Amino acid sequence: MAHSIRSHNPAQELCGVSLNAPMAHIKVLMCYAIPGRVVGLEDRIAFVDYFGETKKARNDFFQLSIGEYVYAQGGFVIQRISESEAKAVLNTWEELFFKLKEIDSDLAQNPKDLRQKANLIRQKHQGNSCCVHGIIEFSNHCRCDCLYCGIRSSNTAIERYRMTVEEIIDAAYFAISELKFKALVLQSGEDTWYDEDKLLAIVQGILRKSPALLILSIGEREAGLYEKLYQAGARGALLRFETSNPDIYSKLRPAHNLDERINLIKKLRDIEYLIMTGFLIGLPGQTQDDILSDIQMTNSLGTDMFSFGPLIPHPQTPLSGVPCPSIDDTLDTIARARIMNPDARILVTTSMETIDKENALRSGLLSGGNSLMVDVTPAKYKKLYDIYPNRPGMDAEVSETIASVLKLLNSIGRAPVDLGL
Ligand code: SAH
């Protein structure tokens, strides 16, 4: 598989955002990656320098030479760029890069409680980078009947949609070329209408037009299919195990069993996908000990990115009457996960925003989180991916959402980039 290397204007590569204090004096141009210079090559690993800091990234897609400039994402080199383009972007980043680190480090000092301690661990081990991934929810058809989920097969009240292969490729192209995302999650219900041919056409079609780290979130499909999609260039798999408690699992996911899901996640790991997994907080019958086991299980799967969030009861599901967990419980879970795994990315999910619209992102990022997703599903489909109610940002323009995310990151000293391992 070869990514196309297009020549383009470096100024277009930058996302301009006007910001308030504390960085108002700096002309801020943000984007989701900083170019790095290849300073070493060893088998499949490229050593990439960012302002004097060297990180590793797997080089699966290019014949690289020392001295070349690249973008890396999630630990993979995903794009090669020219020196002049890289230098133009780096010039705009240089002052900001160090300023943001300073703000982050100042905020993390003198921790007083569990969440602040977790934030300091994040700052020490992970620095101030925060991955910002786009997500396209391309179908809400699902063959599963999970008791918690609004798109469960027996919910007849929901309007179903499927994006065509072309629509998905176009939406991805827009997210990568116009909105400047470097990593994109493709999520759907477990929808076998997308067979091997269609899924391969989607992955190949996207990568032919625009280089990106593609992450699949398509449910329990055959390992062989995942293997082919990996060969086509997909590199991430997002598949939550939902709960480590087998009894709760089998009650909430009829006709499924936990071992099968865990085995699939392990197979995906063996294929060498980046693994994103996790669980739901607030399931009926779940205890604090279960949540600690959930964190341990996430760790034991060799997870690159934790993805967990509160259960938001959906009115058309059997769990409609279950209480929502509190934002405090959710933030403490982020903090515990961070303390138990200093090195993983931890996603602050949109479901957390549903229970605390104003502050969840900021609080999650200051409790150990260092990753966010922005919904880039085309407006006409967005609201229909109704896995839980009151999802944030449904009426906002995606550009507004991006601007407010970047503003938030800037205010707490986080760079919206993923520098690699
Ligand atoms: N088919 C894919 C994607 C499922 S939707 C898969 O099986 O992985 C993505 C995630 O949404 C699920 O894994 C589940 O953890 C979460 N989810 C479903 N219903 C939810 C609800 N009511 N509240 C919060 N999260 C929910």
Coordinates of C-alpha atoms and ligand atoms in Angstrom, one line a residue:
M1 CA 0.0 0.0 0.0
A2 CA 1.4 3.4 -0.8
H3 CA 0.1 6.7 0.5
S4 CA -0.1 9.4 -2.1
I5 CA 2.3 12.2 -1.4
R6 CA 0.7 15.4 -2.6
S7 CA 2.4 18.7 -2.8
H8 CA 0.4 21.5 -1.2
N9 CA 0.7 24.9 0.3
P10 CA 2.1 24.7 3.8
A11 CA -0.2 27.5 4.9
Q12 CA -3.2 25.3 4.1
E13 CA -1.8 22.7 6.4
L14 CA -2.4 25.0 9.4
C15 CA -5.6 25.4 11.2
G16 CA -5.9 29.0 12.3
V17 CA -7.7 29.5 15.6
S18 CA -8.0 32.8 17.5
L19 CA -7.4 32.3 21.1
N20 CA -7.8 34.2 24.3
A21 CA -5.4 34.4 27.3
P22 CA -2.9 33.0 28.2
M23 CA -1.5 32.7 24.7
A24 CA -3.1 35.7 23.0
H25 CA 0.2 37.3 22.3
I26 CA 1.3 34.4 20.1
K27 CA -0.2 34.1 16.7
V28 CA -1.7 30.7 17.1
L29 CA -1.8 28.2 14.3
M30 CA -2.8 24.8 15.4
C31 CA -3.0 21.5 13.7
Y32 CA -3.1 17.9 14.8
A33 CA 0.5 17.0 14.2
I34 CA 4.0 18.4 14.3
P35 CA 6.4 17.4 11.5
G36 CA 9.5 15.6 12.8
R37 CA 12.8 14.9 11.1
V38 CA 14.0 11.3 10.7
V39 CA 17.3 11.0 12.6
G40 CA 17.6 7.2 12.6
L41 CA 16.2 4.1 10.9
E42 CA 16.3 0.6 12.3
D43 CA 14.3 -2.2 10.6
R44 CA 10.7 -1.0 10.7
I45 CA 11.4 1.8 13.2
A46 CA 12.1 5.4 12.4
F47 CA 13.6 7.7 15.1
V48 CA 12.0 11.1 14.7
D49 CA 13.2 14.3 16.2
Y50 CA 10.8 17.0 17.4
F51 CA 12.7 20.1 18.6
G52 CA 15.4 18.0 20.2
E53 CA 13.2 15.2 21.5
T54 CA 13.5 11.8 19.8
K55 CA 10.5 9.5 19.5
K56 CA 10.0 6.2 17.8
A57 CA 7.5 5.5 15.0
R58 CA 6.8 2.4 13.0
N59 CA 7.5 2.9 9.3
D60 CA 5.3 0.5 7.4
F61 CA 4.5 2.6 4.4
F62 CA 7.5 4.5 3.1
Q63 CA 11.1 4.1 1.9
L64 CA 12.6 6.7 4.2
S65 CA 16.0 8.3 4.4
I66 CA 17.7 10.1 7.3
G67 CA 17.0 13.8 7.1
E68 CA 13.5 13.5 5.6
Y69 CA 10.5 15.1 7.4
V70 CA 7.4 13.1 8.3
Y71 CA 4.2 13.2 10.3
A72 CA 3.7 10.4 12.7
Q73 CA 0.5 9.4 14.5
G74 CA -0.2 6.7 17.1
G75 CA 3.3 5.5 16.7
F76 CA 3.2 5.1 12.9
V77 CA 4.8 7.3 10.2
I78 CA 1.7 8.2 8.2
Q79 CA 2.9 10.9 5.8
R80 CA 6.1 12.1 4.3
I81 CA 6.4 15.8 3.6
S82 CA 9.0 18.1 2.0
E83 CA 11.6 20.0 4.0
S84 CA 10.2 23.4 3.0
E85 CA 6.7 22.5 4.0
A86 CA 8.0 21.0 7.3
K87 CA 10.0 24.1 8.1
A88 CA 7.1 26.4 7.5
V89 CA 5.0 24.4 9.9
L90 CA 7.8 24.1 12.5
N91 CA 8.4 27.8 12.5
T92 CA 4.9 28.5 13.5
W93 CA 5.1 25.8 16.2
E94 CA 8.4 26.5 17.8
E95 CA 7.6 29.2 20.3
L96 CA 4.1 27.7 21.0
F97 CA 5.6 24.2 21.5
F98 CA 7.7 25.2 24.5
K99 CA 5.1 27.7 25.9
L100 CA 2.5 25.0 26.0
K101 CA 4.8 22.6 27.8
E102 CA 5.5 25.3 30.4
I103 CA 1.8 25.9 31.1
D104 CA 1.1 22.2 31.3
S105 CA 3.9 21.6 33.7
D106 CA 2.9 24.5 35.9
L107 CA -0.6 23.2 36.1
A108 CA 0.5 19.8 37.1
Q109 CA 2.7 20.8 40.1
N110 CA 1.8 20.2 43.8
P111 CA -0.9 17.7 43.3
K112 CA -3.4 17.5 46.2
D113 CA -5.8 14.8 45.3
L114 CA -6.1 11.6 43.3
R115 CA -6.9 13.3 40.1
Q116 CA -4.2 15.9 40.4
K117 CA -1.7 13.1 41.1
A118 CA -2.8 11.3 38.0
N119 CA -2.4 14.5 36.0
L120 CA 1.2 14.8 37.3
I121 CA 1.9 11.2 36.3
R122 CA 0.5 11.9 32.8
Q123 CA 2.6 15.0 32.5
K124 CA 5.8 13.2 33.6
H125 CA 5.3 10.1 31.4
Q126 CA 3.4 11.4 28.4
G127 CA 4.3 15.1 28.2
N128 CA 1.7 17.6 27.0
S129 CA 0.7 16.0 23.7
C130 CA -3.0 15.1 23.3
C131 CA -4.2 13.1 20.4
V132 CA -7.3 14.6 18.7
H133 CA -8.9 12.0 16.4
G134 CA -11.9 12.4 14.2
I135 CA -14.7 9.9 14.2
I136 CA -17.1 9.0 11.3
E137 CA -20.1 7.0 12.4
F138 CA -21.0 5.4 9.1
S139 CA -23.9 3.1 9.9
N140 CA -26.3 2.6 12.8
H141 CA -27.5 -0.8 11.7
C142 CA -26.5 -3.5 14.2
R143 CA -27.0 -7.2 14.5
C144 CA -26.4 -7.1 18.3
D145 CA -29.0 -6.5 20.9
C146 CA -27.0 -5.1 23.8
L147 CA -29.3 -4.0 26.6
Y148 CA -27.5 -0.6 27.0
C149 CA -27.3 0.5 23.4
G150 CA -29.7 2.7 21.6
I151 CA -28.9 1.2 18.2
R152 CA -29.6 -2.4 19.4
S153 CA -31.4 -4.5 16.8
S154 CA -34.7 -4.6 18.7
N155 CA -35.0 -0.8 18.9
T156 CA -37.6 -0.3 16.1
A157 CA -38.2 3.3 17.0
I158 CA -34.8 4.4 15.5
E159 CA -34.3 5.6 11.9
R160 CA -31.6 3.5 10.4
Y161 CA -28.9 4.7 8.0
R162 CA -26.0 3.4 6.1
M163 CA -23.4 5.6 4.3
T164 CA -22.3 4.3 0.9
V165 CA -18.7 3.4 0.3
E166 CA -18.3 6.7 -1.7
E167 CA -19.9 8.8 1.0
I168 CA -17.5 7.4 3.6
I169 CA -14.5 8.0 1.4
D170 CA -15.7 11.5 0.7
A171 CA -16.3 12.2 4.4
A172 CA -12.9 10.9 5.3
Y173 CA -11.3 13.0 2.6
F174 CA -13.0 16.1 4.0
A175 CA -11.9 15.3 7.6
I176 CA -8.3 14.6 6.5
S177 CA -7.8 17.3 3.8
E178 CA -10.0 20.1 5.0
L179 CA -10.3 19.6 8.8
K180 CA -6.7 18.4 9.0
F181 CA -7.2 15.2 11.0
K182 CA -4.3 12.8 10.9
A183 CA -6.2 9.9 12.6
L184 CA -9.7 8.8 11.9
V185 CA -12.0 6.3 13.6
L186 CA -14.5 4.6 11.3
Q187 CA -17.3 3.4 13.6
S188 CA -20.6 1.5 13.0
G189 CA -23.0 -0.9 14.5
E190 CA -22.0 -4.5 13.8
D191 CA -23.3 -4.3 10.3
T192 CA -22.5 -7.1 7.9
W193 CA -23.9 -5.2 4.9
Y194 CA -20.3 -3.9 4.8
D195 CA -18.8 -7.1 3.6
E196 CA -15.1 -7.7 2.9
D197 CA -15.2 -6.0 -0.5
K198 CA -16.9 -2.9 0.8
L199 CA -14.7 -2.6 3.8
L200 CA -11.5 -3.1 1.7
A201 CA -12.8 -0.5 -0.8
I202 CA -13.4 2.0 2.1
V203 CA -9.9 1.6 3.6
Q204 CA -8.1 1.5 0.3
G205 CA -10.2 4.3 -1.2
I206 CA -9.5 6.6 1.8
L207 CA -5.8 5.9 1.9
R208 CA -5.4 6.3 -1.8
K209 CA -6.7 9.9 -1.5
S210 CA -5.4 11.0 1.9
P211 CA -2.8 9.6 4.3
A212 CA -4.1 9.0 7.8
L213 CA -4.0 6.6 10.7
L214 CA -7.2 4.6 10.2
I215 CA -8.9 3.0 13.2
L216 CA -11.7 0.5 12.8
S217 CA -14.6 0.3 15.2
I218 CA -16.8 -2.2 13.5
G219 CA -17.5 -4.8 16.2
E220 CA -16.9 -8.5 16.3
R221 CA -16.0 -9.3 12.7
E222 CA -13.8 -12.3 11.7
A223 CA -10.1 -12.1 12.5
G224 CA -9.3 -12.9 8.9
L225 CA -11.3 -9.9 7.7
Y226 CA -9.4 -7.7 10.2
E227 CA -6.1 -9.2 8.9
K228 CA -7.0 -8.1 5.3
L229 CA -8.0 -4.6 6.4
Y230 CA -4.7 -4.4 8.2
Q231 CA -2.9 -5.4 5.0
A232 CA -4.9 -2.7 3.2
G233 CA -3.5 -0.1 5.6
A234 CA -5.8 0.2 8.6
R235 CA -3.7 0.3 11.8
G236 CA -6.0 0.8 14.8
A237 CA -8.8 -1.2 16.2
L238 CA -11.3 0.2 18.7
L239 CA -13.3 -2.6 20.4
R240 CA -14.3 -2.3 24.0
F241 CA -14.8 -5.5 26.0
E242 CA -17.5 -3.5 27.9
T243 CA -17.1 -5.2 31.3
S244 CA -14.6 -7.7 32.7
N245 CA -17.4 -9.3 34.8
P246 CA -18.5 -12.3 32.7
D247 CA -22.0 -12.5 34.4
I248 CA -22.8 -8.9 33.8
Y249 CA -21.4 -9.3 30.2
S250 CA -23.7 -12.2 29.3
K251 CA -26.7 -10.5 30.8
L252 CA -26.2 -7.3 28.8
R253 CA -25.0 -8.8 25.6
P254 CA -27.4 -11.7 24.7
A255 CA -25.9 -14.5 22.7
H256 CA -22.4 -13.2 23.3
N257 CA -19.6 -14.2 25.7
L258 CA -16.8 -12.3 27.2
D259 CA -14.1 -14.8 26.3
E260 CA -14.9 -14.6 22.6
R261 CA -14.6 -10.8 22.6
I262 CA -11.4 -10.9 24.6
N263 CA -9.9 -13.5 22.3
L264 CA -10.7 -11.3 19.3
I265 CA -9.0 -8.3 20.9
K266 CA -5.9 -10.5 21.5
K267 CA -5.9 -11.6 17.9
L268 CA -6.1 -8.0 16.8
R269 CA -3.1 -7.3 19.0
D270 CA -1.3 -10.2 17.3
I271 CA -2.1 -8.8 13.9
E272 CA -0.3 -5.7 15.3
Y273 CA -3.2 -3.3 15.3
L274 CA -3.0 -0.4 17.8
I275 CA -5.5 -1.5 20.4
M276 CA -8.1 0.8 21.8
T277 CA -10.4 -0.9 24.3
G278 CA -12.1 -0.4 27.6
F279 CA -15.5 -0.6 29.4
L280 CA -18.7 1.0 30.5
I281 CA -19.0 2.6 34.0
G282 CA -22.4 2.3 35.8
L283 CA -23.7 -1.0 34.5
P284 CA -26.3 -2.7 36.8
G285 CA -24.6 -4.9 39.3
Q286 CA -21.2 -3.5 38.7
T287 CA -19.1 -2.8 41.8
Q288 CA -16.0 -0.6 42.4
D289 CA -14.0 -3.9 42.4
D290 CA -15.4 -4.7 39.0
I291 CA -14.2 -1.3 37.7
L292 CA -10.7 -1.9 39.1
S293 CA -10.7 -5.3 37.3
D294 CA -11.9 -3.5 34.2
I295 CA -8.8 -1.2 34.4
Q296 CA -6.6 -4.3 35.0
M297 CA -8.1 -6.1 32.0
T298 CA -7.6 -3.1 29.8
N299 CA -3.9 -3.1 30.9
S300 CA -3.5 -6.8 30.4
L301 CA -4.6 -6.6 26.8
G302 CA -1.6 -4.4 26.1
T303 CA -3.9 -1.5 25.3
D304 CA -2.5 1.6 23.5
M305 CA -5.5 3.7 24.2
F306 CA -8.0 3.3 27.0
S307 CA -11.6 4.0 25.9
F308 CA -14.2 3.9 28.6
G309 CA -17.1 6.0 29.7
P310 CA -20.3 6.3 31.7
L311 CA -23.4 4.4 30.7
I312 CA -26.0 7.0 29.6
P313 CA -29.4 5.3 29.9
H314 CA -31.2 5.3 26.5
P315 CA -35.0 5.6 26.8
Q316 CA -35.7 2.9 24.2
T317 CA -33.6 0.3 25.9
P318 CA -34.2 -2.1 28.8
L319 CA -31.7 0.0 30.8
S320 CA -33.7 3.2 30.5
G321 CA -34.2 3.5 34.2
V322 CA -30.7 2.8 35.4
P323 CA -29.0 5.9 37.0
C324 CA -26.2 7.6 35.3
P325 CA -22.9 7.4 37.1
S326 CA -21.6 10.7 38.5
I327 CA -19.0 12.8 36.8
D328 CA -16.9 12.4 39.9
D329 CA -16.9 8.6 39.6
T330 CA -16.0 8.9 36.0
L331 CA -13.1 11.3 36.7
D332 CA -11.8 9.1 39.5
T333 CA -11.8 6.1 37.1
I334 CA -9.7 8.1 34.6
A335 CA -7.3 9.0 37.5
R336 CA -7.1 5.3 38.6
A337 CA -6.5 4.2 35.1
R338 CA -3.7 6.7 34.7
I339 CA -2.1 5.7 37.9
M340 CA -2.3 2.0 36.9
N341 CA -1.0 2.8 33.4
P342 CA 1.3 5.8 33.2
D343 CA 2.1 5.2 29.5
A344 CA -1.3 4.6 27.7
R345 CA -3.3 7.2 26.0
I346 CA -6.5 7.7 27.9
L347 CA -9.5 9.0 25.9
V348 CA -11.9 11.5 27.5
T349 CA -15.1 10.3 25.8
T350 CA -18.0 12.3 24.5
S351 CA -20.3 10.3 26.9
M352 CA -18.5 12.1 29.7
E353 CA -19.6 15.4 28.2
T354 CA -23.1 14.2 28.2
I355 CA -23.0 14.1 32.0
D356 CA -21.1 17.4 32.4
K357 CA -21.3 19.5 29.2
E358 CA -19.4 22.5 30.5
N359 CA -16.4 20.9 32.2
A360 CA -16.0 17.2 31.3
L361 CA -13.3 17.6 28.7
R362 CA -11.2 20.0 30.8
S363 CA -11.6 17.9 34.0
G364 CA -10.9 14.7 32.2
L365 CA -7.7 16.0 30.7
L366 CA -6.7 17.3 34.2
S367 CA -7.4 13.9 35.8
G368 CA -5.0 11.9 33.6
G369 CA -6.7 11.9 30.2
N370 CA -4.7 12.8 27.1
S371 CA -6.9 12.0 24.1
L372 CA -10.1 13.3 22.5
M373 CA -12.3 12.5 19.6
V374 CA -14.3 15.0 17.4
D375 CA -17.4 13.7 15.6
V376 CA -16.9 14.4 11.9
T377 CA -19.9 12.4 10.7
P378 CA -21.8 14.3 7.9
A379 CA -24.5 16.5 9.5
K380 CA -27.4 14.6 7.9
Y381 CA -26.4 11.3 9.6
K382 CA -24.8 12.6 12.9
K383 CA -28.0 12.6 15.0
L384 CA -29.1 9.2 13.9
Y385 CA -26.1 7.4 15.5
D386 CA -28.2 7.4 18.7
I387 CA -26.3 5.0 20.9
Y388 CA -27.1 7.2 23.9
P389 CA -29.2 10.3 24.3
N390 CA -28.0 14.0 24.6
R391 CA -24.8 13.5 22.7
P392 CA -22.8 16.7 22.7
G393 CA -22.1 18.8 19.7
M394 CA -25.1 17.5 17.6
D395 CA -26.2 21.0 16.6
A396 CA -22.8 22.6 16.3
E397 CA -20.8 23.0 13.1
V398 CA -17.8 20.8 13.2
S399 CA -15.5 23.8 12.7
E400 CA -17.0 25.3 15.9
T401 CA -16.4 22.1 17.8
I402 CA -12.8 22.0 16.6
A403 CA -12.2 25.6 17.5
S404 CA -13.5 25.1 21.0
V405 CA -11.4 21.9 21.5
L406 CA -8.3 23.7 20.4
K407 CA -9.0 26.7 22.6
L408 CA -9.5 24.4 25.6
L409 CA -6.2 22.5 24.9
N410 CA -4.4 25.7 24.5
S411 CA -5.7 27.1 27.8
I412 CA -4.3 24.1 29.7
G413 CA -1.0 23.8 27.8
R414 CA -1.7 20.7 25.7
A415 CA -0.5 20.4 22.1
P416 CA -3.1 18.7 19.9
V417 CA -0.6 16.3 18.5
D418 CA 0.5 12.7 18.9
L419 CA 4.2 12.5 18.7
G420 CA 4.5 8.7 18.9
L421 CA 6.1 6.3 21.3
Ligands
SAH1 N1 -20.1 -2.0 16.8 C1 -18.9 -1.4 17.5 C2 -19.2 0.0 18.0 C3 -20.2 0.0 19.1 S1 -20.7 1.6 19.6 C4 -18.4 -2.3 18.6 O1 -19.1 -3.3 18.9 O2 -17.4 -2.1 19.1 C5 -19.3 2.1 20.6 C6 -19.5 2.0 22.1 O3 -20.6 2.7 22.6 C7 -19.8 0.6 22.6 O4 -18.6 -0.2 22.7 C8 -20.3 0.9 24.0 O5 -19.3 0.8 25.0 C9 -20.8 2.4 23.9 N2 -22.2 2.5 24.3 C10 -23.2 1.9 23.8 N3 -24.4 2.2 24.4 C11 -24.0 3.2 25.3 C12 -24.8 4.0 26.3 N4 -26.1 3.8 26.4 N5 -24.1 4.9 27.0 C13 -22.7 5.0 26.9 N6 -22.0 4.3 26.0 C14 -22.6 3.4 25.2

